[in-house]
Coordinates of C-alpha atoms and ligand atoms in Angstrom, one line a residue:
M1459 CA 3.3 -30.8 -5.3
L1460 CA 5.0 -28.6 -2.7
L1461 CA 4.4 -25.0 -3.7
A1462 CA 8.0 -24.0 -3.3
F1463 CA 9.0 -26.5 -6.0
M1464 CA 6.3 -25.2 -8.5
P1465 CA 7.5 -23.0 -11.3
A1466 CA 6.7 -19.3 -10.6
K1467 CA 4.3 -19.1 -13.6
A1468 CA 2.3 -22.1 -12.3
R1469 CA 2.2 -20.5 -8.8
A1470 CA 0.8 -17.2 -10.3
T1471 CA -1.8 -19.1 -12.3
D1472 CA -2.8 -20.9 -9.2
A1473 CA -3.0 -17.7 -7.1
A1474 CA -5.0 -15.9 -9.9
Q1475 CA -7.5 -18.8 -9.9
H1476 CA -7.8 -18.6 -6.1
Y1477 CA -8.3 -14.9 -6.4
T1478 CA -11.1 -15.3 -8.9
Q1479 CA -12.7 -17.9 -6.8
H1480 CA -12.5 -16.3 -3.4
C1481 CA -11.7 -12.6 -3.7
A1482 CA -13.0 -11.1 -6.9
T1483 CA -16.6 -10.7 -5.8
C1484 CA -15.6 -8.1 -3.1
H1485 CA -12.2 -6.8 -4.4
G1486 CA -13.1 -6.6 -8.1
A1487 CA -12.1 -9.0 -10.9
D1488 CA -9.4 -6.5 -11.9
R1489 CA -8.2 -6.0 -8.2
L1490 CA -9.3 -2.4 -8.3
G1491 CA -11.7 -2.9 -5.4
G1492 CA -15.4 -3.1 -4.9
M1493 CA -17.1 -3.7 -1.6
G1494 CA -13.5 -4.4 -0.3
P1495 CA -10.4 -2.4 -1.0
A1496 CA -8.3 -2.4 -4.1
L1497 CA -5.6 -5.2 -3.9
L1498 CA -2.7 -3.6 -5.8
P1499 CA 0.8 -3.2 -4.6
E1500 CA 0.4 0.6 -4.6
N1501 CA -2.7 0.4 -2.4
L1502 CA -1.2 -2.3 -0.1
A1503 CA 2.0 -0.3 0.5
R1504 CA 1.0 0.5 4.2
L1505 CA 0.1 -3.2 5.0
R1506 CA 2.9 -5.5 5.9
K1507 CA 2.8 -8.8 4.1
A1508 CA 2.7 -10.7 7.4
E1509 CA -0.4 -8.8 8.4
A1510 CA -1.9 -9.5 4.9
L1511 CA -1.3 -13.2 5.4
Q1512 CA -3.0 -13.1 8.7
V1513 CA -6.0 -11.2 7.3
V1514 CA -6.5 -13.8 4.5
R1515 CA -6.1 -16.6 7.0
E1516 CA -8.3 -15.2 9.8
G1517 CA -10.5 -12.6 8.2
R1518 CA -11.0 -9.2 9.7
P1519 CA -13.4 -9.0 12.7
A1520 CA -16.4 -6.7 12.3
T1521 CA -15.9 -6.4 8.5
Q1522 CA -17.1 -8.5 5.5
M1523 CA -13.7 -10.1 5.2
L1524 CA -14.0 -13.8 5.8
P1525 CA -11.3 -16.2 7.0
F1526 CA -9.8 -18.5 4.4
G1527 CA -7.5 -20.5 6.6
Q1528 CA -9.9 -23.5 6.3
T1529 CA -10.5 -23.2 2.6
M1530 CA -6.9 -22.7 1.3
T1531 CA -3.6 -24.3 2.4
A1532 CA -0.9 -22.1 4.0
A1533 CA 1.2 -22.3 0.8
E1534 CA -1.8 -21.3 -1.3
I1535 CA -2.4 -18.3 0.9
T1536 CA 1.2 -17.3 0.7
A1537 CA 1.1 -17.6 -3.2
L1538 CA -2.1 -15.5 -3.2
V1539 CA -0.6 -12.8 -1.0
E1540 CA 2.6 -12.7 -3.2
W1541 CA 0.4 -12.3 -6.2
I1542 CA -1.7 -9.4 -4.9
Y1543 CA 1.6 -7.6 -4.0
S1544 CA 2.8 -7.9 -7.6
P1545 CA 1.8 -5.3 -10.2
V1546 CA -1.0 -5.7 -12.7
V1547 CA 0.5 -5.6 -16.1
P1548 CA -0.4 -3.6 -18.2
A1549 CA -1.1 -1.0 -15.5
P1550 CA -4.8 -0.5 -14.8
R1551 CA -6.5 2.4 -16.4
W1552 CA -9.0 4.7 -14.8
T1553 CA -10.5 6.9 -17.5
E1554 CA -12.7 10.0 -17.4
A1555 CA -15.6 7.6 -18.3
D1556 CA -14.7 5.5 -15.3
I1557 CA -14.7 8.6 -13.1
R1558 CA -18.0 9.7 -14.4
A1559 CA -19.6 6.3 -14.0
S1560 CA -18.5 5.9 -10.5
R1561 CA -20.3 9.0 -9.1
I1562 CA -22.9 8.3 -6.5
Q1563 CA -25.5 10.8 -5.4
H1564 CA -26.5 9.7 -2.0
V1565 CA -29.0 12.4 -1.1
D1566 CA -30.8 15.1 -3.1
P1567 CA -29.2 18.4 -2.0
A1568 CA -32.7 20.0 -2.1
T1569 CA -33.8 17.9 0.8
L1570 CA -31.0 19.1 3.1
A1571 CA -31.7 21.5 5.9
D1572 CA -29.8 24.8 5.7
R1573 CA -29.0 24.9 9.4
P1574 CA -27.3 22.4 11.7
V1575 CA -29.5 19.6 12.9
F1576 CA -27.7 19.5 16.3
D1577 CA -27.2 22.1 19.0
A1578 CA -23.4 22.0 19.2
D1579 CA -21.2 24.9 17.9
P1580 CA -20.8 23.8 14.2
L1581 CA -17.4 25.6 14.2
N1582 CA -16.0 23.7 17.2
L1583 CA -16.8 20.3 15.8
F1584 CA -14.0 17.8 15.4
L1585 CA -13.9 15.0 12.9
V1586 CA -12.0 12.0 14.0
V1587 CA -10.9 9.5 11.4
E1588 CA -11.0 6.0 12.9
A1589 CA -8.9 3.6 10.8
G1590 CA -9.7 0.6 13.0
D1591 CA -13.1 0.1 11.4
H1592 CA -13.1 2.8 8.8
H1593 CA -15.5 5.3 10.5
V1594 CA -15.5 8.9 11.2
S1595 CA -16.7 10.3 14.6
V1596 CA -18.1 13.8 14.9
L1597 CA -17.2 15.4 18.3
D1598 CA -18.7 18.3 20.0
G1599 CA -15.6 20.4 20.8
D1600 CA -17.3 22.2 23.7
R1601 CA -18.8 19.2 25.6
L1602 CA -16.0 17.0 24.3
E1603 CA -18.4 14.3 23.5
P1604 CA -19.3 12.4 20.2
I1605 CA -22.5 13.5 18.6
H1606 CA -22.4 11.2 15.5
R1607 CA -20.4 8.4 13.9
F1608 CA -20.6 7.2 10.3
P1609 CA -18.8 4.7 8.0
S1610 CA -16.2 6.0 5.7
R1611 CA -14.5 4.6 2.6
H1612 CA -11.6 2.3 3.3
A1613 CA -8.3 3.9 4.4
L1614 CA -8.9 7.7 4.4
H1615 CA -5.6 9.5 4.1
G1616 CA -4.7 13.1 4.6
G1617 CA -6.7 15.9 6.2
P1618 CA -10.4 16.2 5.2
K1619 CA -10.9 19.5 3.6
F1620 CA -13.6 22.0 4.7
A1621 CA -15.6 24.4 2.5
Q1622 CA -18.4 26.9 2.7
G1623 CA -17.6 28.0 6.2
G1624 CA -17.3 24.4 7.5
R1625 CA -20.7 23.1 6.3
Y1626 CA -19.2 20.7 3.8
V1627 CA -16.1 18.5 4.2
F1628 CA -14.4 16.4 1.6
F1629 CA -12.5 13.2 2.4
G1630 CA -10.1 11.3 0.1
S1631 CA -9.3 7.6 0.5
R1632 CA -6.2 5.8 -0.6
D1633 CA -8.4 3.9 -3.1
G1634 CA -9.3 7.1 -4.9
W1635 CA -12.8 7.7 -3.4
V1636 CA -13.7 11.3 -2.7
T1637 CA -16.6 11.8 -0.3
K1638 CA -18.6 15.0 0.1
Y1639 CA -20.2 15.2 3.5
D1640 CA -22.7 17.7 4.9
L1641 CA -21.7 18.4 8.5
W1642 CA -24.8 20.4 9.3
N1643 CA -27.1 17.5 8.2
L1644 CA -24.6 14.7 9.2
K1645 CA -25.1 13.1 5.8
V1646 CA -22.9 11.9 2.9
V1647 CA -24.0 13.9 -0.1
A1648 CA -22.1 12.4 -3.0
E1649 CA -19.1 10.3 -3.8
V1650 CA -16.9 9.7 -6.8
R1651 CA -13.8 7.5 -7.5
A1652 CA -11.3 9.9 -8.9
G1653 CA -8.4 7.5 -9.1
I1654 CA -7.1 4.0 -8.2
N1655 CA -4.4 5.1 -5.8
T1656 CA -4.8 8.6 -4.4
R1657 CA -2.6 11.0 -2.3
N1658 CA -4.9 13.7 -1.1
V1659 CA -7.6 16.2 -2.1
A1660 CA -7.8 20.0 -2.0
V1661 CA -11.0 22.1 -2.1
S1662 CA -11.6 25.8 -2.8
P1663 CA -13.2 27.6 0.1
D1664 CA -16.5 28.1 -1.8
G1665 CA -16.6 24.4 -2.4
K1666 CA -17.0 24.8 -6.1
H1667 CA -13.7 23.2 -7.1
V1668 CA -12.0 20.0 -5.9
A1669 CA -8.6 18.7 -6.9
V1670 CA -7.4 15.2 -6.5
A1671 CA -3.7 14.1 -6.6
N1672 CA -3.2 10.5 -7.9
Y1673 CA -0.4 8.1 -7.9
L1674 CA -2.4 5.7 -10.1
P1675 CA -3.1 6.6 -12.7
H1676 CA -0.7 9.5 -13.2
T1677 CA -3.4 12.2 -13.1
L1678 CA -4.5 15.3 -11.4
V1679 CA -8.3 15.3 -11.4
L1680 CA -10.5 18.4 -11.2
L1681 CA -14.1 18.1 -10.0
D1682 CA -16.9 20.6 -9.4
G1683 CA -18.4 20.9 -5.9
D1684 CA -20.9 18.2 -6.6
L1685 CA -18.1 15.8 -7.6
N1686 CA -18.9 15.9 -11.3
L1687 CA -15.7 15.6 -13.4
L1688 CA -14.4 18.8 -14.9
K1689 CA -11.2 17.4 -16.3
S1690 CA -8.5 14.8 -15.7
I1691 CA -5.1 16.2 -16.5
A1692 CA -2.3 13.7 -17.4
A1693 CA 0.7 14.2 -15.2
T1694 CA 3.6 14.5 -17.5
D1695 CA 6.5 16.7 -18.1
R1696 CA 5.8 19.7 -20.4
D1697 CA 6.8 17.7 -23.5
G1698 CA 4.3 15.1 -22.6
V1699 CA 7.0 12.4 -22.6
K1700 CA 7.7 11.5 -19.0
S1701 CA 4.7 10.5 -16.9
S1702 CA 4.6 11.1 -13.2
R1703 CA 2.8 10.4 -9.9
V1704 CA 1.4 13.5 -8.3
S1705 CA 3.0 14.0 -4.8
A1706 CA 0.2 16.1 -3.4
V1707 CA -2.1 19.0 -4.1
Y1708 CA -3.0 21.9 -1.8
E1709 CA -5.4 24.9 -2.1
A1710 CA -3.9 28.4 -2.0
T1711 CA -6.8 30.8 -1.2
P1712 CA -4.9 34.1 -1.8
R1713 CA -4.0 32.9 -5.2
Q1714 CA -7.3 31.2 -5.9
S1715 CA -5.4 28.2 -7.2
F1716 CA -4.4 24.7 -6.5
I1717 CA -0.7 24.0 -6.2
A1718 CA 0.5 20.5 -7.0
A1719 CA 3.9 18.9 -7.2
L1720 CA 4.9 15.9 -9.4
K1721 CA 6.9 13.1 -7.8
D1722 CA 8.8 11.8 -10.8
V1723 CA 9.2 15.0 -12.7
P1724 CA 10.8 18.1 -11.1
E1725 CA 7.9 20.5 -11.7
V1726 CA 5.4 22.4 -9.5
W1727 CA 2.0 23.1 -11.1
E1728 CA -0.3 26.0 -10.3
I1729 CA -3.9 25.5 -11.5
S1730 CA -6.1 28.5 -11.2
Y1731 CA -9.8 27.8 -10.3
T1732 CA -11.0 31.3 -11.1
R1733 CA -12.0 32.4 -14.5
A1734 CA -10.7 35.9 -13.7
V1735 CA -7.3 34.5 -14.4
D1736 CA -8.2 34.6 -18.1
D1737 CA -8.4 38.4 -18.0
I1738 CA -4.7 38.7 -16.9
P1739 CA -2.6 39.6 -19.9
I1740 CA -1.2 36.7 -21.9
G1741 CA 2.4 35.8 -21.0
F1742 CA 2.2 36.5 -17.3
I1743 CA -0.1 33.8 -16.2
H1744 CA -0.8 31.8 -19.4
D1745 CA 1.4 28.9 -20.2
F1746 CA 2.9 28.3 -23.5
K1747 CA 2.6 24.8 -24.8
Q1748 CA 6.0 24.1 -26.2
G1749 CA 6.4 23.5 -29.8
E1750 CA 2.8 24.2 -30.9
G1751 CA 2.7 27.9 -30.5
E1752 CA -0.6 27.7 -28.6
F1753 CA -1.4 29.7 -25.5
I1754 CA -3.5 27.8 -22.9
P1755 CA -6.0 29.8 -20.9
G1756 CA -5.1 29.8 -17.2
Y1757 CA -8.4 28.5 -15.8
L1758 CA -8.0 24.9 -14.8
N1759 CA -4.8 24.6 -16.7
P1760 CA -1.4 23.9 -15.1
R1761 CA 1.2 26.6 -15.1
R1762 CA 4.5 24.9 -14.7
T1763 CA 7.5 25.8 -12.6
Q1764 CA 10.6 23.8 -13.6
L1765 CA 12.9 22.7 -10.8
D1766 CA 16.1 20.9 -10.4
D1767 CA 14.8 18.4 -8.0
V1768 CA 11.3 16.7 -7.4
L1769 CA 9.2 17.7 -4.4
D1770 CA 7.6 15.0 -2.2
D1771 CA 6.2 17.1 0.6
F1772 CA 5.8 20.8 0.9
F1773 CA 4.6 23.8 3.0
F1774 CA 3.5 27.3 2.2
T1775 CA 4.4 30.7 3.7
Q1776 CA 1.3 32.3 5.2
D1777 CA 0.7 34.5 2.1
Y1778 CA 1.3 31.5 -0.3
S1779 CA 3.8 33.4 -2.3
E1780 CA 6.5 30.8 -1.5
L1781 CA 6.7 27.1 -1.0
M1782 CA 9.1 25.2 1.0
G1783 CA 9.6 21.7 -0.4
A1784 CA 11.7 18.6 0.2
S1785 CA 12.4 15.5 -1.8
R1786 CA 12.3 12.0 -0.2
E1787 CA 16.1 12.3 0.3
G1788 CA 15.5 15.5 2.2
R1789 CA 17.0 17.9 -0.2
G1790 CA 15.1 21.1 0.5
Q1791 CA 14.3 24.1 -1.6
V1792 CA 12.2 27.3 -1.5
V1793 CA 10.2 28.0 -4.7
N1794 CA 8.8 31.5 -5.3
L1795 CA 5.4 30.9 -7.0
D1796 CA 5.3 34.4 -8.6
V1797 CA 8.7 34.4 -10.2
R1798 CA 8.2 30.7 -10.7
K1799 CA 11.6 29.4 -9.8
K1800 CA 13.7 28.2 -6.9
V1801 CA 15.0 31.1 -4.8
A1802 CA 16.8 29.3 -1.9
D1803 CA 18.1 26.0 -0.7
L1804 CA 17.0 24.7 2.6
P1805 CA 19.6 23.1 4.9
L1806 CA 17.5 20.1 5.9
A1807 CA 18.5 16.6 6.9
G1808 CA 16.7 13.2 7.0
M1809 CA 13.1 13.3 5.7
P1810 CA 11.4 16.5 6.8
H1811 CA 7.6 16.1 7.0
L1812 CA 6.9 19.7 5.8
G1813 CA 3.3 19.0 5.3
S1814 CA 2.7 18.9 9.0
G1815 CA 4.7 22.1 9.6
I1816 CA 3.4 24.9 11.8
T1817 CA 4.3 28.6 12.1
W1818 CA 4.4 31.3 14.9
D1819 CA 6.2 34.5 15.8
W1820 CA 9.4 34.0 17.7
Q1821 CA 11.5 37.0 18.9
G1822 CA 10.2 39.2 16.1
R1823 CA 10.6 36.7 13.4
R1824 CA 8.2 34.4 11.7
V1825 CA 9.3 30.8 12.0
M1826 CA 8.1 27.4 10.8
A1827 CA 8.8 24.2 12.5
S1828 CA 8.5 20.6 11.1
T1829 CA 9.0 17.1 12.3
N1830 CA 11.3 14.7 10.5
L1831 CA 10.4 11.1 9.5
K1832 CA 14.0 10.0 9.7
A1833 CA 15.7 12.2 12.3
A1834 CA 14.8 12.7 16.0
E1835 CA 14.4 16.4 15.8
V1836 CA 12.0 19.3 15.2
T1837 CA 13.6 21.8 12.8
V1838 CA 12.8 25.4 13.3
I1839 CA 13.4 27.7 10.3
D1840 CA 13.3 31.4 9.9
L1841 CA 10.9 32.2 7.1
A1842 CA 12.7 35.4 6.1
T1843 CA 16.2 34.1 5.8
W1844 CA 15.6 30.3 5.5
E1845 CA 18.2 29.5 8.0
V1846 CA 17.8 26.8 10.5
L1847 CA 17.4 28.5 13.9
R1848 CA 17.2 25.4 16.1
R1849 CA 17.2 21.6 15.9
I1850 CA 15.2 20.6 18.9
P1851 CA 16.1 17.0 19.8
T1852 CA 13.1 14.7 20.2
R1853 CA 12.7 11.1 21.5
G1854 CA 12.5 9.8 18.0
P1855 CA 11.5 10.7 14.4
G1856 CA 8.0 12.0 14.4
F1857 CA 5.0 12.6 12.0
F1858 CA 2.9 15.4 13.4
L1859 CA 3.5 18.8 15.1
R1860 CA 0.6 20.9 16.4
S1861 CA -0.1 24.0 18.3
H1862 CA -2.6 26.9 18.4
E1863 CA -2.2 30.6 18.4
A1864 CA -3.6 30.8 21.9
S1865 CA -1.1 28.2 23.3
R1866 CA 2.5 28.6 24.2
Y1867 CA 3.1 24.9 23.5
A1868 CA 3.6 22.7 20.5
F1869 CA 3.0 18.9 20.7
V1870 CA 5.2 16.5 18.8
D1871 CA 5.1 12.7 18.6
S1872 CA 7.9 10.2 18.1
M1873 CA 5.7 7.8 16.1
M1874 CA 8.5 6.4 14.0
S1875 CA 10.5 5.2 17.1
P1876 CA 9.4 1.7 18.3
E1877 CA 10.7 2.5 21.8
N1878 CA 9.2 5.9 22.2
K1879 CA 6.1 5.9 20.1
H1880 CA 4.0 6.2 23.2
V1881 CA 5.5 9.5 24.2
L1882 CA 4.3 13.0 23.3
Q1883 CA 6.7 15.8 23.9
V1884 CA 5.6 19.3 24.6
I1885 CA 7.8 22.1 23.2
D1886 CA 7.7 25.7 24.6
K1887 CA 7.4 27.9 21.5
E1888 CA 9.4 30.7 23.3
S1889 CA 12.4 28.8 24.7
L1890 CA 12.3 26.3 21.8
E1891 CA 12.9 23.5 24.3
V1892 CA 11.1 20.4 25.3
V1893 CA 9.4 21.3 28.6
R1894 CA 7.3 18.2 29.3
E1895 CA 6.8 14.7 28.3
I1896 CA 3.4 12.9 28.3
A1897 CA 4.0 9.2 28.3
G1898 CA 1.3 6.7 27.5
E1899 CA 1.7 2.9 27.7
P1900 CA 4.9 1.6 26.1
G1901 CA 4.3 0.1 22.7
R1902 CA 1.0 2.0 22.2
T1903 CA 1.3 4.9 19.9
L1904 CA 0.2 8.3 21.1
A1905 CA 0.3 10.9 18.3
H1906 CA -1.5 13.6 16.3
V1907 CA -2.8 16.4 18.4
E1908 CA -5.5 19.0 17.4
F1909 CA -6.7 21.9 19.6
T1910 CA -10.2 23.0 20.3
R1911 CA -11.3 26.2 18.5
D1912 CA -10.1 28.4 21.5
G1913 CA -6.9 26.5 22.1
R1914 CA -8.0 25.5 25.6
Y1915 CA -7.8 21.7 25.1
A1916 CA -5.4 19.5 23.1
L1917 CA -6.8 16.2 21.8
A1918 CA -4.4 13.3 21.0
S1919 CA -4.8 9.9 19.5
L1920 CA -4.1 6.7 21.3
W1921 CA -3.6 5.2 17.9
E1922 CA -4.7 1.6 18.6
D1923 CA -7.7 -0.5 17.7
D1924 CA -8.9 -0.3 21.3
G1925 CA -7.7 3.2 21.4
A1926 CA -9.1 6.6 22.4
V1927 CA -9.0 10.3 21.9
V1928 CA -7.3 11.6 24.9
V1929 CA -8.1 15.2 26.0
Y1930 CA -5.4 17.3 27.7
D1931 CA -5.8 20.6 29.4
A1932 CA -3.6 22.7 27.1
R1933 CA -2.4 24.8 30.0
T1934 CA -1.8 22.3 32.8
L1935 CA -1.0 19.5 30.3
E1936 CA -3.1 17.2 32.6
E1937 CA -5.4 14.5 31.1
V1938 CA -9.0 15.6 31.3
K1939 CA -10.8 12.7 29.8
R1940 CA -10.6 10.0 27.1
L1941 CA -13.2 8.9 24.5
P1942 CA -12.9 5.3 23.3
M1943 CA -12.2 5.1 19.5
R1944 CA -11.2 2.4 17.0
K1945 CA -7.6 3.3 16.0
P1946 CA -8.2 7.1 15.8
V1947 CA -5.8 8.5 13.3
G1948 CA -6.2 12.2 12.5
K1949 CA -8.7 14.6 14.1
Y1950 CA -9.6 17.9 12.6
N1951 CA -11.3 21.0 14.2
V1952 CA -13.6 22.9 11.9
W1953 CA -12.6 26.4 13.1
N1954 CA -8.9 25.7 13.0
K1955 CA -9.1 24.4 9.5
V1956 CA -11.5 27.0 8.1
M1957 CA -9.5 29.8 9.7
R1958 CA -6.2 28.3 8.7
E1959 CA -5.0 28.5 12.2
E1960 CA -1.3 28.9 12.3
G1961 CA -0.7 25.9 14.6
T1962 CA -2.4 23.3 12.4
S1963 CA -1.9 21.8 9.0
H1964 CA -4.1 23.0 6.1
Ligands
DHE298 FE1 0.4 10.7 5.5 C1 -1.3 13.7 5.6 C2 2.0 11.7 2.7 C3 2.2 7.9 5.5 C4 -1.3 9.6 8.2 N1 0.4 12.5 4.4 C5 -0.4 13.6 4.6 C6 -0.2 14.5 3.5 C7 0.7 14.0 2.7 C8 1.1 12.7 3.2 C9 1.3 14.5 1.4 C10 -0.9 15.8 3.4 C11 -2.1 15.6 2.6 C12 -3.3 16.5 3.1 O1 -3.6 16.5 4.3 O2 -4.0 17.0 2.3 N2 1.9 10.0 4.3 C13 2.4 10.6 3.3 C14 3.5 9.8 2.8 O3 4.2 10.1 1.8 C15 3.7 8.7 3.7 C16 5.0 8.9 4.5 C17 3.8 7.3 2.9 C18 2.6 6.9 2.3 O4 2.4 5.7 2.2 O5 1.8 7.7 1.9 C19 2.5 8.8 4.6 N3 0.4 9.1 6.6 C20 1.2 8.0 6.4 C21 1.0 7.0 7.4 O6 1.6 5.9 7.5 C22 0.0 7.5 8.4 C23 0.7 7.8 9.7 C24 -1.2 6.6 8.6 C25 -2.2 6.4 7.5 O7 -3.4 6.6 7.8 O8 -1.8 6.2 6.4 C26 -0.4 8.8 7.7 N4 -1.0 11.6 6.7 C27 -1.6 10.9 7.8 C28 -2.6 11.8 8.4 C29 -2.5 13.0 7.6 C30 -1.6 12.8 6.6 C31 -3.3 11.5 9.7 C32 -3.3 14.3 7.9 C33 -2.5 15.1 8.9 C34 -3.2 16.4 9.3 O9 -3.4 16.6 10.5 O10 -3.6 17.2 8.4

């Protein structure tokens, strides 16, 4: 029978059988992943269906993914792909027991050397996330050469988070895996699966607390520095009625807390990771659980700020007293984390990508600037008055903006523009104008810049499977060298991250 004429239910049964036969061993009987990634609509959101069809047909070179073009007909492959893009009902669960059971201790910490096993400056290393074959390269930022490369979990997303002066770094994958890596020993220490579909991770500077924001299940997970579960908090409104995905979580050092926003409930949470918080008089920092008359101690318990609108993406002022946030529709607001309410509206358009915002001093004012995923502009905002000072036109909507305190320039991509995704634009932070364009090869994305520790060089990603990290002299803007890489996505300099350099994301 032609598949198109089969009833939908029969097609689904057929697809489920093919899944069990061909896919379950690697991707898990429940589609939650195993040796291969999870095959759920949430986790496949970044993969176009046409590409998924091709992967099932032809396999993925240099991975364990086999081709099934000879084993299944085209119609069967189409039905299978349709099926993995449809939700699992009821929604899969990932309990505290699942989290605990998933933890892997890769090395005994007692066997790790307490000094770097290489001679490069440990504070000027870069980590380059290579999405092409799911690896991470470690670069020496002085010699601008790789010193190590190791396999990562599938589809890392968000910046890795550094702790203990840059010795340890924590990665989060879209499939929920958190990896603790010892940069001095160049070894994976431990891993845990904190969720099924994860946004990002945040880590306290002493490396003792890790927070994980999940879309699936609706939880914010708190781990200790060895990735043991401390608690998993159900992300619901304060009445426990409406459940929500968690948009993202960040660490706020001056407040010794994690700040998270919910995506489906208009609330910001602050979760203190210091027990000292319990010494603060009740009523100021403690939260009141509605209806039950019970005060909840502040340590590791969310303090909620109610808003009128949800936050998708957000950015903090340097002292972390205020948060600038935007919803998917671009409605912007400023939330004061001490008075716990919205204090201003932000006149933003499109879909500002506040998470990649940067700050600097401009004509005696502190400003922040952000790209926009839907508008071809960089928006510059006064951090004292919240007014938009300048909308700098760019070649196209962009994802990432980067600078360094020692550089007069900020680099912005136009990644979201099919015609201009190969162009990086250089903005003069004083004149607030584009002063130079660095064009790669049309059709091949050039994006995501990170500076060396001293701001002397800017490293950009030629974001292709046969791509490279391209090194530019940050003063002359000339190319210095390129290091071949498999689809380099983000790159992260230890010093800039640990010092919370103003020109980079945190
Ligand atoms: Fe990201 C960071 C959200 C799509 C690459 N991205 C972040 C962060 C958030 C976010 C909240 C900050 C987390 C952190 O660093 O702790 N990203 C989103 C989205 O909502 C969006 C638009 C849709 C989605 O499906 O999640 C999205 N992001 C993408 C991509 O398509 C990118 C380009 C490719 C990819 O790998 O998925 C992408 N996002 C990145 C990178 C960072 C990031 C490289 C870290 C930037 C940095 O320099 O710190």
